[in-house]
Short mmCIF file of C-alpha atoms in Angstrom, two decimals:
data_model
loop_
_atom_site.label_atom_id
_atom_site.label_comp_id
_atom_site.label_asym_id
_atom_site.label_seq_id
_atom_site.Cartn_x
_atom_site.Cartn_y
_atom_site.Cartn_z
CA MET A 15 -200.12 29.19 -179.55
CA GLY A 16 -202.59 27.58 -181.94
CA GLU A 17 -203.29 30.93 -183.61
CA VAL A 18 -199.62 31.37 -184.55
CA ASN A 19 -199.41 27.98 -186.23
CA THR A 20 -202.68 28.62 -188.04
CA PHE A 21 -201.40 31.97 -189.33
CA ILE A 22 -198.07 30.53 -190.48
CA GLN A 23 -199.77 27.55 -192.05
CA SER A 24 -202.05 29.88 -194.03
CA VAL A 25 -199.00 30.84 -196.13
CA PRO A 26 -198.23 28.01 -198.58
CA LEU A 27 -195.07 26.07 -197.80
CA GLU A 28 -193.89 26.55 -201.38
CA TYR A 29 -193.49 30.28 -200.72
CA PHE A 30 -191.11 29.58 -197.84
CA ILE A 31 -189.17 27.11 -199.97
CA THR A 32 -188.91 29.57 -202.86
CA LEU A 33 -187.84 32.48 -200.65
CA SER A 34 -185.28 30.35 -198.85
CA SER A 35 -183.89 29.03 -202.15
CA VAL A 36 -183.56 32.53 -203.58
CA LEU A 37 -181.79 33.80 -200.46
CA PHE A 38 -179.45 30.81 -200.42
CA CYS A 39 -178.59 31.27 -204.11
CA LEU A 40 -177.89 34.97 -203.55
CA GLY A 41 -175.57 34.04 -200.69
CA VAL A 42 -173.72 31.47 -202.81
CA MET A 43 -173.33 33.97 -205.65
CA GLY A 44 -171.99 36.55 -203.20
CA VAL A 45 -169.43 34.12 -201.79
CA LEU A 46 -168.27 33.04 -205.22
CA LEU A 47 -168.20 36.42 -206.98
CA ARG A 48 -167.16 38.99 -204.38
CA LYS A 49 -163.61 39.64 -203.14
CA ASN A 50 -164.34 41.72 -200.05
CA ALA A 51 -164.00 39.54 -196.94
CA ILE A 52 -166.72 41.39 -195.03
CA VAL A 53 -169.21 40.93 -197.87
CA ILE A 54 -168.31 37.24 -198.09
CA LEU A 55 -168.92 36.87 -194.37
CA GLY A 56 -172.30 38.56 -194.77
CA CYS A 57 -173.20 36.23 -197.63
CA VAL A 58 -172.36 33.20 -195.49
CA GLU A 59 -174.70 34.60 -192.84
CA LEU A 60 -177.39 35.03 -195.51
CA MET A 61 -177.04 31.36 -196.44
CA LEU A 62 -177.30 30.28 -192.78
CA ASN A 63 -180.37 32.43 -192.24
CA SER A 64 -182.08 31.05 -195.34
CA VAL A 65 -181.65 27.55 -193.91
CA ASN A 66 -182.96 28.80 -190.57
CA LEU A 67 -186.06 30.20 -192.29
CA LEU A 68 -186.73 26.87 -193.95
CA LEU A 69 -186.21 24.92 -190.72
CA ALA A 70 -188.59 27.21 -188.84
CA ALA A 71 -191.21 26.94 -191.59
CA PHE A 72 -191.05 23.14 -191.67
CA SER A 73 -191.19 23.06 -187.88
CA ALA A 74 -194.30 25.24 -187.85
CA TYR A 75 -195.99 23.12 -190.52
CA LYS A 76 -195.15 19.89 -188.69
CA GLY A 77 -196.42 21.33 -185.43
CA ASN A 78 -193.47 20.71 -183.12
CA GLY A 79 -190.55 22.81 -181.91
CA ASP A 80 -187.65 20.58 -182.94
CA GLY A 81 -186.75 22.68 -185.97
CA GLN A 82 -186.97 25.89 -183.97
CA LEU A 83 -184.62 24.46 -181.36
CA LEU A 84 -182.18 23.57 -184.13
CA VAL A 85 -182.48 27.14 -185.46
CA PHE A 86 -181.43 28.44 -182.04
CA PHE A 87 -178.29 26.28 -182.04
CA ILE A 88 -177.45 27.31 -185.60
CA MET A 89 -177.72 30.97 -184.58
CA VAL A 90 -175.31 30.36 -181.68
CA VAL A 91 -172.80 28.74 -184.03
CA ALA A 92 -173.27 31.57 -186.53
CA ALA A 93 -172.54 34.15 -183.83
CA ALA A 94 -169.31 32.34 -182.95
CA GLU A 95 -168.42 32.14 -186.65
CA VAL A 96 -168.91 35.89 -187.04
CA ALA A 97 -166.75 36.63 -184.00
CA VAL A 98 -163.89 34.47 -185.29
CA GLY A 99 -164.31 35.71 -188.86
CA LEU A 100 -164.26 39.36 -187.87
CA ALA A 101 -161.17 38.77 -185.72
CA ILE A 102 -159.40 37.22 -188.72
CA ILE A 103 -160.50 40.08 -190.97
CA ALA A 104 -159.29 42.63 -188.40
CA MET A 105 -155.87 40.98 -188.29
CA LEU A 106 -155.76 40.83 -192.10
CA TYR A 107 -156.61 44.53 -192.31
CA ARG A 108 -154.04 45.42 -189.63
CA ASN A 109 -151.26 43.63 -191.53
CA THR A 110 -152.16 44.49 -195.14
CA ARG A 111 -154.49 47.56 -194.94
CA SER A 112 -156.98 45.73 -197.18
CA VAL A 113 -159.85 43.27 -196.78
CA ASP A 114 -159.47 41.80 -200.26
CA VAL A 115 -159.39 38.00 -200.08
CA SER A 116 -156.92 37.72 -202.96
CA ILE A 117 -154.26 38.90 -200.48
CA PHE A 118 -154.55 35.55 -198.67
CA ASN A 119 -152.37 34.06 -201.43
CA LYS A 120 -149.51 36.30 -200.28
CA LEU A 121 -149.72 34.93 -196.73
CA ARG A 122 -148.29 31.56 -197.70
CA GLY A 123 -144.93 30.80 -196.18
#
C-alpha cells in the first residue's frame, strides 16, 4: 500500500491538476459547441471523470481514502445519469429519427 502512494506522489501534483483542467475544458467545449445528444452526454462524462481524477490525486497525496470513496459515489451517480440520458435520447430518436438537440425546441407544448 505504501508503494502505491509513493509512486503516485512521485508525479508532481501540478501535472494532475493540468491534465484534469484540460479534460474538463474539453468537456465544457464539447457540451457548448456540439449538437449531437450522444456526444454531449459523452462530454458530460468527460467532465465528471476529470473531477474524479483530481479527487483521486488529492486523496493519494493527502494519504487517506476519503477522496477515493467520493469518486466511487460519483461514478455510481454518473452511471445512473447515463442510463437516464440514454433512455431520453432513445425516446427522442424514436419520435424524431434524429439525436440533434435543436429538436428539443419543437417539443414544447
